[in-house]
Structures are given as structure tokens and as C-alpha cells.
CSV table of C-alpha atoms in Angstrom, one decimal:
chain,number,residue,atom,x,y,z
A,140,MET,CA,125.6,21.6,109.4
A,141,TYR,CA,128.2,22.2,111.9
A,142,ARG,CA,130.7,23.3,109.5
A,143,ARG,CA,128.4,25.6,107.8
A,144,SER,CA,127.3,27.2,111.6
A,145,ASN,CA,131.2,27.7,112.1
A,146,ARG,CA,131.7,29.8,108.8
A,147,ARG,CA,129.1,31.6,109.1
A,148,ARG,CA,129.9,32.7,113.0
A,149,PHE,CA,134.0,33.3,111.2
A,150,VAL,CA,132.7,35.4,108.5
A,151,PHE,CA,130.3,37.7,111.1
A,152,VAL,CA,133.5,38.1,113.3
A,153,LEU,CA,135.8,38.6,110.5
A,154,LEU,CA,133.2,41.8,109.3
A,155,LEU,CA,133.2,42.9,113.2
A,156,LEU,CA,136.9,42.8,114.0
A,157,THR,CA,137.2,44.7,111.0
A,158,SER,CA,134.6,47.5,111.5
A,159,ILE,CA,135.9,47.6,114.8
A,160,THR,CA,139.4,48.2,113.8
A,161,LEU,CA,138.4,50.8,110.9
A,162,ILE,CA,136.9,52.9,113.4
A,163,THR,CA,140.1,52.3,116.0
A,164,LEU,CA,142.3,53.6,113.3
A,165,ASP,CA,139.9,56.2,112.0
A,166,MET,CA,139.5,57.8,116.0
A,167,ARG,CA,143.3,57.5,116.4
A,168,GLY,CA,144.5,58.7,113.2
A,169,SER,CA,144.6,62.1,112.2
A,170,SER,CA,142.7,63.5,108.9
A,171,SER,CA,145.5,63.1,106.7
A,172,GLY,CA,146.3,59.6,107.3
A,173,ALA,CA,145.1,56.6,105.4
A,174,ILE,CA,141.5,56.8,107.0
A,175,GLY,CA,141.6,60.4,105.9
A,176,SER,CA,142.8,59.7,102.1
A,177,LEU,CA,140.6,57.0,101.5
A,178,ARG,CA,137.7,59.2,102.4
A,179,ARG,CA,138.8,62.0,100.2
A,180,GLY,CA,138.8,59.5,97.7
A,181,ALA,CA,135.8,58.4,98.2
A,182,HIS,CA,134.4,61.5,97.9
A,183,ASP,CA,136.3,62.8,94.7
A,184,VAL,CA,135.3,59.5,92.9
A,185,PHE,CA,131.6,59.7,94.0
A,186,ALA,CA,130.9,63.4,93.0
A,187,PRO,CA,130.3,62.7,89.8
A,188,ILE,CA,128.5,60.1,90.0
A,189,GLN,CA,126.7,62.3,92.3
A,190,SER,CA,126.3,64.7,89.9
A,191,ALA,CA,124.7,63.2,87.0
A,192,ALA,CA,122.7,61.3,89.1
A,193,ASP,CA,121.2,64.9,91.0
A,194,LYS,CA,120.4,66.0,87.5
A,195,VAL,CA,118.6,63.6,86.2
A,196,ILE,CA,117.0,62.1,89.5
A,197,ALA,CA,116.3,65.7,91.6
A,198,PRO,CA,112.6,66.4,90.0
A,199,VAL,CA,111.7,62.8,91.0
A,200,GLY,CA,113.2,63.6,94.5
A,201,ASP,CA,111.3,66.9,94.5
A,202,PHE,CA,108.1,65.2,93.1
A,203,PHE,CA,108.1,62.9,95.9
A,204,GLY,CA,109.6,65.7,98.1
A,205,GLY,CA,106.4,67.7,97.2
A,206,LEU,CA,104.0,64.4,98.5
A,207,THR,CA,104.9,64.0,101.8
A,208,ARG,CA,105.1,67.8,102.6
A,209,TYR,CA,101.9,68.3,100.6
A,210,GLY,CA,100.4,70.0,103.7
A,211,HIS,CA,103.7,72.2,104.0
A,212,VAL,CA,103.9,72.9,100.0
A,213,LYS,CA,100.2,73.4,99.7
A,214,SER,CA,100.2,76.5,102.1
A,215,GLU,CA,103.8,77.6,100.3
A,216,ASN,CA,102.1,77.7,97.5
A,217,GLN,CA,99.1,79.9,98.7
A,218,ARG,CA,101.8,82.2,100.4
A,219,LEU,CA,103.9,82.9,97.3
A,220,LYS,CA,101.0,83.2,94.7
A,221,ALA,CA,100.0,86.0,97.4
A,222,ARG,CA,103.5,87.5,97.5
A,223,ILE,CA,104.0,87.3,93.5
A,224,ALA,CA,101.0,88.9,93.3
A,225,ASP,CA,101.7,91.1,95.7
A,226,LEU,CA,105.2,91.9,94.1
A,227,GLN,CA,104.1,92.0,90.5
A,228,ALA,CA,101.9,95.5,91.6
A,229,HIS,CA,104.8,97.0,92.7
A,230,GLY,CA,106.7,95.9,89.4
A,231,LEU,CA,109.1,94.0,91.8
A,232,VAL,CA,109.5,90.1,90.4
A,233,GLU,CA,113.2,89.2,89.8
A,234,SER,CA,114.0,86.1,87.4
A,235,ASP,CA,116.0,83.0,89.1
A,236,ALA,CA,118.9,84.8,87.4
A,237,GLN,CA,118.2,87.9,89.0
A,238,ARG,CA,117.8,86.0,92.7
A,239,GLN,CA,121.1,84.4,92.2
A,240,LEU,CA,122.6,87.8,91.4
A,241,ARG,CA,121.0,89.4,94.6
A,242,GLU,CA,122.7,86.6,96.3
A,243,LEU,CA,126.4,86.6,95.2
A,244,THR,CA,126.1,90.5,95.9
A,245,GLN,CA,125.2,89.7,99.3
A,246,LEU,CA,128.2,87.5,99.8
A,247,GLU,CA,130.7,90.2,98.0
A,248,GLN,CA,129.6,93.0,100.3
A,249,LEU,CA,129.8,91.3,103.5
A,250,THR,CA,130.1,93.5,106.6
A,251,PHE,CA,130.8,91.5,109.3
A,252,ALA,CA,133.9,89.5,107.5
A,253,GLY,CA,136.2,92.1,107.2
A,254,ASP,CA,139.3,92.0,105.3
A,255,LEU,CA,139.0,87.8,105.5
A,256,LYS,CA,139.7,86.4,102.3
A,257,SER,CA,137.1,84.2,101.2
A,258,ILE,CA,135.9,81.6,98.3
A,259,VAL,CA,132.1,81.2,96.8
A,260,ALA,CA,131.2,78.0,96.1
A,261,ARG,CA,127.8,76.4,95.5
A,262,VAL,CA,125.8,74.1,97.5
A,263,VAL,CA,125.5,70.4,95.7
A,264,SER,CA,123.3,68.4,98.1
A,265,THR,CA,122.4,68.0,101.3
A,266,SER,CA,122.7,64.8,102.9
A,267,PRO,CA,120.7,62.4,103.3
A,268,SER,CA,121.9,61.6,106.9
A,269,ASN,CA,119.2,61.2,110.0
A,270,PHE,CA,121.6,62.0,112.3
A,271,GLN,CA,123.8,64.9,110.7
A,272,VAL,CA,123.2,68.2,109.1
A,273,THR,CA,125.6,69.0,107.2
A,274,VAL,CA,125.5,70.1,103.4
A,275,GLU,CA,128.2,69.9,100.2
A,276,LEU,CA,130.0,72.3,98.4
A,277,ASP,CA,130.8,72.5,94.7
A,278,LYS,CA,134.9,73.0,95.6
A,279,GLY,CA,137.2,71.8,98.3
A,280,THR,CA,141.1,71.6,98.7
A,281,ALA,CA,141.8,72.5,94.8
A,282,ALA,CA,140.3,76.0,95.3
A,283,GLY,CA,142.1,76.4,98.5
A,284,ILE,CA,139.5,75.1,101.1
A,285,ALA,CA,140.6,73.3,104.0
A,286,LYS,CA,138.9,71.6,107.3
A,287,GLY,CA,137.9,73.6,109.7
A,288,MET,CA,137.5,76.7,108.1
A,289,PRO,CA,134.0,78.7,108.8
A,290,VAL,CA,131.3,78.8,105.8
A,291,VAL,CA,128.6,82.2,106.0
A,292,SER,CA,125.7,83.4,103.6
A,293,GLY,CA,125.2,86.8,103.3
A,294,ALA,CA,123.2,87.1,106.7
A,295,GLY,CA,125.6,85.2,109.1
A,296,LEU,CA,127.2,81.7,110.2
A,297,VAL,CA,126.4,78.8,108.3
A,298,GLY,CA,128.9,76.5,109.8
A,299,ARG,CA,132.3,74.4,109.5
A,300,VAL,CA,134.3,72.5,106.8
A,301,VAL,CA,134.6,69.2,108.7
A,302,GLU,CA,135.7,67.0,105.7
A,303,VAL,CA,137.3,68.3,102.4
A,304,SER,CA,138.6,66.6,99.1
A,305,LYS,CA,139.7,67.9,95.7
A,306,GLU,CA,136.8,68.7,94.4
A,307,ARG,CA,133.9,68.3,97.7
A,308,ALA,CA,133.8,69.8,101.0
A,309,THR,CA,130.9,68.7,103.4
A,310,VAL,CA,129.9,71.9,106.3
A,311,LEU,CA,128.6,70.5,109.4
A,312,LEU,CA,125.3,74.0,109.9
A,313,ILE,CA,125.2,75.1,112.8
A,314,THR,CA,122.0,73.3,114.2
A,315,ASP,CA,123.8,69.5,114.3
A,316,GLY,CA,124.3,68.2,117.4
A,317,GLU,CA,127.9,68.2,117.1
A,318,SER,CA,128.9,71.9,116.2
A,319,HIS,CA,129.2,74.2,119.2
A,320,VAL,CA,129.7,78.0,118.9
A,321,GLY,CA,131.2,80.6,121.0
A,322,VAL,CA,129.1,83.0,121.3
A,323,ARG,CA,128.6,86.9,122.4
A,324,PHE,CA,125.0,89.0,123.1
A,325,SER,CA,124.9,91.7,121.6
A,326,GLU,CA,123.4,93.8,124.1
A,327,SER,CA,125.1,92.7,127.2
A,328,GLY,CA,128.9,91.4,125.9
A,329,ASP,CA,128.1,88.5,127.7
A,330,THR,CA,128.8,85.2,125.9
A,331,GLY,CA,128.0,81.8,126.0
A,332,VAL,CA,128.4,78.4,123.9
A,333,ALA,CA,125.6,78.0,120.9
A,334,ASN,CA,125.1,74.0,120.4
A,335,GLY,CA,123.0,72.9,117.9
A,336,ALA,CA,120.5,70.3,118.6
A,337,GLY,CA,119.6,69.0,115.3
A,338,ALA,CA,117.2,69.5,111.9
A,339,ARG,CA,114.7,71.9,112.5
A,340,THR,CA,115.5,72.0,116.4
A,341,PRO,CA,116.2,75.8,117.8
A,342,ILE,CA,119.8,76.6,119.0
A,343,GLN,CA,120.6,76.1,122.5
A,344,VAL,CA,123.0,78.6,124.5
A,345,GLY,CA,125.0,77.2,127.7
A,346,PHE,CA,127.1,79.1,129.9
A,347,VAL,CA,125.0,82.2,130.4
A,348,ASN,CA,125.2,83.3,133.8
A,349,ALA,CA,121.6,83.9,135.3
A,350,GLY,CA,122.2,87.5,135.6
A,351,THR,CA,122.8,88.3,132.1
A,352,LYS,CA,120.2,90.8,130.4
A,353,VAL,CA,118.8,88.8,127.5
A,354,THR,CA,116.2,90.2,125.0
A,355,THR,CA,113.7,88.4,122.6
A,356,GLY,CA,114.6,89.4,119.0
A,357,GLU,CA,118.6,90.4,120.0
A,358,VAL,CA,121.4,89.2,117.9
A,359,VAL,CA,123.8,86.8,119.4
A,360,THR,CA,127.7,87.1,117.3
A,361,THR,CA,130.3,85.0,117.0
A,362,SER,CA,132.4,85.5,120.5
A,363,GLY,CA,136.3,84.8,119.1
A,364,LEU,CA,137.3,84.6,122.8
A,365,GLN,CA,141.2,82.7,122.3
A,366,ASP,CA,140.6,79.3,121.0
A,367,ALA,CA,137.7,79.9,119.0
A,368,ILE,CA,137.0,78.0,116.3
A,369,PHE,CA,135.0,80.8,114.4
A,370,PRO,CA,136.4,84.7,113.6
A,371,PRO,CA,134.8,87.3,115.9
A,372,GLY,CA,131.9,89.4,114.9
A,373,VAL,CA,129.5,87.1,112.3
A,374,PRO,CA,126.1,86.9,113.2
A,375,VAL,CA,124.7,84.0,114.7
A,376,GLY,CA,121.2,83.6,115.6
A,377,LYS,CA,118.5,85.8,117.2
A,378,VAL,CA,117.3,85.1,120.7
A,379,ARG,CA,113.7,83.5,120.5
A,380,SER,CA,113.3,82.4,124.6
A,381,ALA,CA,115.0,83.2,127.8
A,382,LYS,CA,114.4,81.9,130.9
A,383,PRO,CA,116.6,80.8,134.3
A,384,ALA,CA,117.6,77.2,134.5
A,385,ALA,CA,116.3,75.0,136.8
A,386,ASP,CA,119.1,75.1,139.5
A,387,LYS,CA,119.0,79.1,139.2
A,388,LEU,CA,122.8,79.9,138.5
A,389,ALA,CA,122.0,79.9,134.3
A,390,LEU,CA,119.8,81.2,132.0
A,391,ASP,CA,118.5,78.8,129.3
A,392,VAL,CA,118.5,80.9,126.0
A,393,THR,CA,117.0,79.5,123.0
A,394,ILE,CA,118.5,80.7,119.4
A,395,GLU,CA,117.0,80.7,115.7
A,396,PRO,CA,119.5,81.2,113.2
A,397,VAL,CA,120.1,84.4,111.0
A,398,VAL,CA,120.6,82.1,107.7
A,399,ASP,CA,117.3,79.8,106.7
A,400,LEU,CA,119.6,76.8,106.7
A,401,SER,CA,116.6,74.9,104.5
A,402,HIS,CA,117.7,77.2,101.9
A,403,LEU,CA,121.1,77.5,100.9
A,404,GLU,CA,122.5,78.0,97.4
A,405,PHE,CA,125.7,79.8,97.6
A,406,LEU,CA,127.8,80.6,100.3
A,407,LYS,CA,131.2,81.7,100.9
A,408,VAL,CA,134.2,79.9,102.8
A,409,LEU,CA,136.5,82.5,104.8
A,410,THR,CA,140.3,81.1,104.7
A,411,TRP,CA,140.3,82.0,108.6
A,412,LEU,CA,141.5,78.8,110.9
A,413,PRO,CA,141.5,78.7,113.9
A,414,PRO,CA,145.0,79.8,115.9
A,415,ALA,CA,146.7,76.7,116.4
A,416,GLY,CA,146.6,75.8,120.1
A,417,PRO,CA,150.3,76.3,122.4
B,249,MET,CA,125.3,39.7,83.6
B,250,ASN,CA,124.2,36.2,85.6
B,251,GLN,CA,126.9,36.4,88.6
B,252,PRO,CA,126.6,37.6,91.7
B,253,ARG,CA,129.9,39.6,91.9
B,254,LEU,CA,128.9,41.8,89.4
B,255,LYS,CA,125.5,42.2,90.1
B,256,VAL,CA,125.4,43.2,93.9
B,257,PRO,CA,127.7,45.7,93.3
B,258,LEU,CA,125.6,47.7,90.9
B,259,VAL,CA,123.0,47.0,93.1
B,260,LEU,CA,124.7,49.0,96.0
B,261,LEU,CA,125.7,51.6,93.9
B,262,VAL,CA,122.3,52.5,92.8
B,263,ALA,CA,121.1,52.4,96.0
B,264,LEU,CA,123.7,54.2,97.4
B,265,VAL,CA,123.1,57.2,94.1
B,266,LEU,CA,119.5,56.9,95.2
B,267,HIS,CA,120.3,57.1,99.2
B,268,THR,CA,121.8,60.3,98.5
B,269,ALA,CA,119.8,61.9,95.8
B,270,VAL,CA,116.7,61.0,96.1
B,271,MET,CA,115.7,59.6,99.9
B,272,GLY,CA,116.9,63.1,101.4
B,273,HIS,CA,113.5,65.2,99.5
B,274,LEU,CA,111.3,62.2,101.1
B,275,ARG,CA,111.3,62.8,104.4
B,276,LEU,CA,108.5,62.3,106.5
B,277,ALA,CA,108.4,64.7,110.2
B,278,GLY,CA,112.3,65.4,108.8
B,279,VAL,CA,113.1,61.7,108.6
B,280,ALA,CA,114.5,60.0,105.6
B,281,PRO,CA,113.8,56.0,105.1
B,282,ASP,CA,117.6,54.4,105.0
B,283,LEU,CA,117.6,52.1,102.0
B,284,MET,CA,121.4,51.6,103.5
B,285,VAL,CA,120.4,49.5,106.0
B,286,LEU,CA,117.5,47.7,104.1
B,287,ILE,CA,119.6,46.1,101.6
B,288,PRO,CA,121.4,43.8,104.3
B,289,ILE,CA,117.7,43.3,106.2
B,290,VAL,CA,116.4,41.9,102.9
B,291,GLY,CA,119.6,40.3,102.0
B,292,GLY,CA,119.6,38.6,105.5
B,293,LEU,CA,115.7,37.4,104.8
B,294,THR,CA,116.4,35.9,101.2
B,295,SER,CA,120.2,34.7,101.3
B,296,GLY,CA,120.9,33.7,104.9
B,297,PRO,CA,122.8,35.3,107.9
B,298,GLU,CA,126.8,35.3,105.9
B,299,ARG,CA,125.2,37.6,103.0
B,300,GLY,CA,123.3,39.5,105.0
B,301,ALA,CA,126.5,40.7,107.2
B,302,ALA,CA,128.7,40.9,104.2
B,303,LEU,CA,125.9,43.2,102.6
B,304,GLY,CA,125.6,45.4,105.8
B,305,PHE,CA,129.6,45.7,106.1
B,306,PHE,CA,130.4,46.6,102.4
B,307,CYS,CA,126.5,49.1,103.1
B,308,GLY,CA,127.8,50.5,105.9
B,309,LEU,CA,131.5,51.1,104.4
B,310,ALA,CA,129.5,53.1,101.6
B,311,VAL,CA,127.6,55.1,103.7
B,312,ASP,CA,130.6,55.9,105.9
B,313,LEU,CA,132.1,56.7,103.5
B,314,VAL,CA,130.3,58.8,101.1
B,315,VAL,CA,127.3,60.1,103.7
B,316,GLN,CA,128.2,60.4,107.4
B,317,THR,CA,131.3,62.2,108.8
B,318,THR,CA,131.2,59.7,112.0
B,319,PRO,CA,134.0,57.0,112.5
B,320,LEU,CA,134.5,55.2,109.6
B,321,GLY,CA,133.2,51.7,110.4
B,322,LEU,CA,130.2,52.7,112.8
B,323,SER,CA,127.5,52.1,110.2
B,324,ALA,CA,129.6,49.1,108.8
B,325,LEU,CA,128.8,47.3,112.4
B,326,ALA,CA,126.0,48.1,113.1
B,327,PHE,CA,124.8,46.8,109.6
B,328,SER,CA,126.4,44.1,109.7
B,329,ILE,CA,125.1,43.4,113.3
B,330,ILE,CA,121.6,43.5,112.0
B,331,GLY,CA,121.9,41.9,108.5
B,332,TYR,CA,123.4,38.3,110.4
B,333,THR,CA,120.3,39.0,113.4
B,334,VAL,CA,118.0,39.1,110.2
B,335,GLY,CA,119.1,36.3,108.5
B,336,VAL,CA,119.7,33.4,111.5
B,337,LEU,CA,115.7,34.7,112.8
B,338,GLU,CA,115.0,34.4,109.1
B,339,ALA,CA,116.0,30.5,109.9
B,340,GLY,CA,113.5,29.9,112.4
B,341,ILE,CA,110.9,31.0,110.6
B,342,LEU,CA,108.2,27.9,109.5
B,343,ARG,CA,105.8,29.8,107.0
B,344,SER,CA,106.6,32.0,104.6
B,345,SER,CA,104.3,35.0,104.1
B,346,TRP,CA,104.0,38.3,102.2
B,347,TRP,CA,104.1,40.5,105.4
B,348,ILE,CA,107.0,39.1,106.7
B,349,PRO,CA,109.4,41.0,104.8
B,350,PRO,CA,107.7,44.2,105.8
B,351,ALA,CA,107.2,43.7,109.5
B,352,THR,CA,110.7,42.6,109.5
B,353,ALA,CA,112.1,45.6,107.9
B,354,LEU,CA,110.1,47.9,110.4
B,355,PHE,CA,111.5,46.3,113.2
B,356,ALA,CA,115.0,45.6,111.9
B,357,SER,CA,115.6,49.7,110.5
B,358,ALA,CA,114.7,51.0,113.6
B,359,ALA,CA,116.7,48.5,115.5
B,360,GLY,CA,119.6,49.2,112.9
B,361,GLU,CA,119.2,53.0,113.6
B,362,ALA,CA,119.1,52.7,117.8
B,363,LEU,CA,121.8,50.7,117.2
B,364,TYR,CA,124.3,52.8,115.1
B,365,ALA,CA,123.2,55.5,117.4
B,366,VAL,CA,124.2,53.8,120.3
B,367,SER,CA,127.5,52.3,119.4
B,368,GLY,CA,128.6,55.7,118.3
B,369,ALA,CA,127.6,57.3,121.6
B,370,LEU,CA,129.6,54.4,123.0
B,371,VAL,CA,132.8,55.9,121.0
B,372,GLY,CA,132.3,59.0,121.8
B,373,GLN,CA,129.9,60.2,119.4
B,374,THR,CA,126.6,61.5,122.4
B,375,GLN,CA,125.5,63.8,119.6
B,376,LEU,CA,123.6,60.7,117.8
B,377,VAL,CA,121.9,60.4,120.9
B,378,THR,CA,119.1,62.9,121.0
B,379,ASP,CA,115.8,63.6,122.2
B,380,ARG,CA,114.8,63.4,118.0
B,381,LEU,CA,116.6,59.2,118.1
B,382,ALA,CA,112.7,58.2,119.3
B,383,THR,CA,111.5,59.6,116.1
B,384,ILE,CA,114.0,58.6,113.5
B,385,VAL,CA,113.8,55.1,114.7
B,386,VAL,CA,109.8,54.7,114.5
B,387,VAL,CA,109.6,57.0,111.1
B,388,VAL,CA,112.8,54.9,109.7
B,389,GLY,CA,111.1,51.7,110.4
B,390,VAL,CA,108.0,53.1,108.9
B,391,LEU,CA,109.2,54.1,105.4
B,392,ASN,CA,111.6,51.1,105.4
B,393,ALA,CA,108.4,49.1,106.0
B,394,VAL,CA,106.8,50.3,102.6
B,395,PHE,CA,110.0,49.5,100.4
B,396,ALA,CA,110.9,46.0,102.0
B,397,LEU,CA,109.0,44.3,98.8
B,398,PRO,CA,110.9,46.2,96.0
B,399,MET,CA,114.1,45.9,97.7
B,400,LEU,CA,113.6,42.7,98.5
B,401,ARG,CA,113.1,41.9,94.6
B,402,ILE,CA,116.0,43.7,93.7
B,403,VAL,CA,118.2,42.5,96.3
B,404,ARG,CA,117.1,38.3,95.3
B,405,TRP,CA,117.6,39.3,91.2
B,406,SER,CA,121.1,40.4,91.9
B,407,MET,CA,122.0,37.1,94.7
B,408,ARG,CA,120.5,34.8,92.2
B,409,ASP,CA,123.3,32.7,90.7
B,410,GLY,CA,121.0,30.4,88.7
B,411,SER,CA,122.2,27.6,91.3
B,412,ALA,CA,120.5,28.1,94.6
B,413,ALA,CA,117.9,30.5,94.4
B,414,ASN,CA,115.3,30.8,97.7
B,415,ALA,CA,111.6,30.3,96.8
B,416,ARG,CA,111.1,32.2,99.4
B,417,TYR,CA,109.1,35.8,100.1
B,418,VAL,CA,109.1,36.3,96.0
């Protein structure tokens, strides 16, 4: 009895120590180390399985998704019916192919990316995680994507690449709690830092001087200040609210992303990397 | 195909595929069920602390490798602790009843999500502990309780080697 109990504890302690060792190795090592290679390998092995499963299971997932969001789906259905009727009246109904073409054309005509080179990729899945807001792209290092590259849609900033394997890239969206974007207010030119607070939650902008004039609806773009992780001038969001902070020394500003992050299909990865530090 | 060493990896792979392809669509208040923490919980209930911890480790490792971008081993750590604890507590249960697996799934899943977030914060992943954590903990607990009985049968089937089947919670 004692021997069995000791064996149980031994196995448990061994698993805990292995987990802690992996955490330590991952946190201390670079992405090009053994742990990074293991992660990239796992992504590449799982990618085709996931793609095949997505094709088969997607209708089931959509069905269950519809069940849990019945009220929302019903009101959305009514809204879309009204919209279709309106568009039919004006002869503007477009097919899915036309919509995709329009999205791709928008991506080809980015006004904010300047002459930066870019790679168009398709979103293949959204993360099931409750703690991270990420999407996965169908292209990786084989297409020239690298960790840290900014990702945009036709409207503005979506996020940045945080993991990349040969065939897949994981993009951390700007609403994720780990996302911090240096931003500039278009009217005053003052700067701040846009911190994600999770899906469905407005982005909080910190470090905004109390004297800054902020207007509701004003567009906020990436600041591109020294050591910024995004190029300058990419639209991030529109101001939703602004009020003095409790200590009166700063402004509490919230913004809504300019991109509809719940409906992402084609995105553009800008082949721009932050300048290396000194 | 009567060997756990073949059936368990198969169940883990299918669960991971379902977790990534379907569960993201099944959100309540923006929160999805977490099948990968449910497996060690029902594993601990049916097969004891040792197997519960082992299932937790491998489920967590799979999630860390494929889903999360947090440090590798974080989910493995949290899920092994949950699987082991459920197995230890199960040994103290004198009578089996149909409601024990859903009730265990409810509380243990909630504890698993909270443990993952708090462990993450302890190693510098402070973004995991937000105002939404309470919602995540409650909703994952409730949704996982719904899946507890079917998952229990699947895990029991995968663990059964024909020699020492646990007759509880069937």
C-alpha cells in the first residue's frame, strides 16, 4: 500500500518537475532554440490534420455556435435580410467571390503601408483559448513570414506575428491582454500606449497627458516612435471615450479597433521588422 | 484494439482536434469549454491520481504546443495538478452517483483555469489574470460539467485494458 502510494507521488513529482523545467527552458531560451523548434514542428505536424478537420467539422461547429448565440444570430439574420433587401433594390448584391475579391483589392491598395513589401495570407482558424486572442494564417516561414511582423487588413492594424512555423503563423490580435501598441492621436499628435484587454473589450490607451485634447471618433494610428514594434501611420482604432483618470494626471482613453476582428479572412503581413536595439 | 497505449493517444488527438476546430464556436459569454482540462479530471475520477496526473501532463503539453503561446509546460503543470488532486479526492468517495462526475468537472475545471492563470502570472504572464478571469472560471466549469458524462465514458474506454476496469460512474 505504502509502496503504491510512494510510486504515485514519485510520478506526480516527476511530471511537476518536468513541467517546471520546460517552463524555465522556454522562458530562458530564444525562439530559435530547442523548445522553439519543438513548437514549430508540432504546428507543422498538426496543421494538415487541423485543416482537414476544419473542413469536415466546420458545419458542426457553426451549428453549435448558432445554438449558443441563438438570440444574436436571430437579430443578425433580421438585420441581414433587411440589408439584402436594400441592396437588391439598388442592384448591389455581391457574391462571396466578389466579396473576397473586394477584400483582396482593398489589401492591394493599402494607403498606410507606403512602399513596404507584404504577403497576403488567409485566416485558417481562430484560437479556442479563453486566455489569448489569436488567429492562425495559412502561410509561414516558407512564404517569408517572420516573428514580430505586423499584420494588417484593408482598414488598419490587426496584430503581429508571435509564432511562426514553415506553413503557419500565429497572429496576436491587438485586443489581446499581451498586446501593447504605441499610438498617436491624429488631431493633437500626442502619443500613448494602446493595451489590449481581451476579446469584446475596448482597448485601453495609457500614458496620455491630462492636457491632451481627445475627441470621440478621432482616429488613432501607430506612433512609430523609436523602438516601436509597428511602422508609423497604421490606423489602430477610433476613440470611444476619454475622461480624466482618478489621479487627474492623465486621461483614461478607450478605443474601438478600426478592423472588425471577429470577421477576419484575408490579411496582409508587412515584411517589416522592428529595428534592432543598440 | 484493446490497449490503452493505443487508445489514449487516439483519444487525445481527437480531443485536440475537437478542441481547436469546434469548441471555439461553442462560446457562452465569449468563453469556450476546455476539453483538454476535462480529460485529466475524468481520468483522475476513473483511474486514480497517477493516471489523472499523466493525462493532465500530456493534455497540457499538447495545448501548450499547438494552442497557447504562453510558456511551454504551463498548461501541463496546471492540468497535472488538477488530474492528480481529483484522483486523490476520488479515493475518499465512498458511494458513486451519477452527479459526481458533472459536479467534479464543474469545480475542478474552474480550479484548473484559475490555476493556469495564476501559475502564468507567477512566471510573468500577468496578462492572464484579468477582470474576465472570474467569467472564464465559472463558464468553463459549467460547460465542462455538461460534457463530463460523455467524456467520462470515452476516457474509461481508452483506459480499459480488460484486466482492472473500474466499475464506478458507468
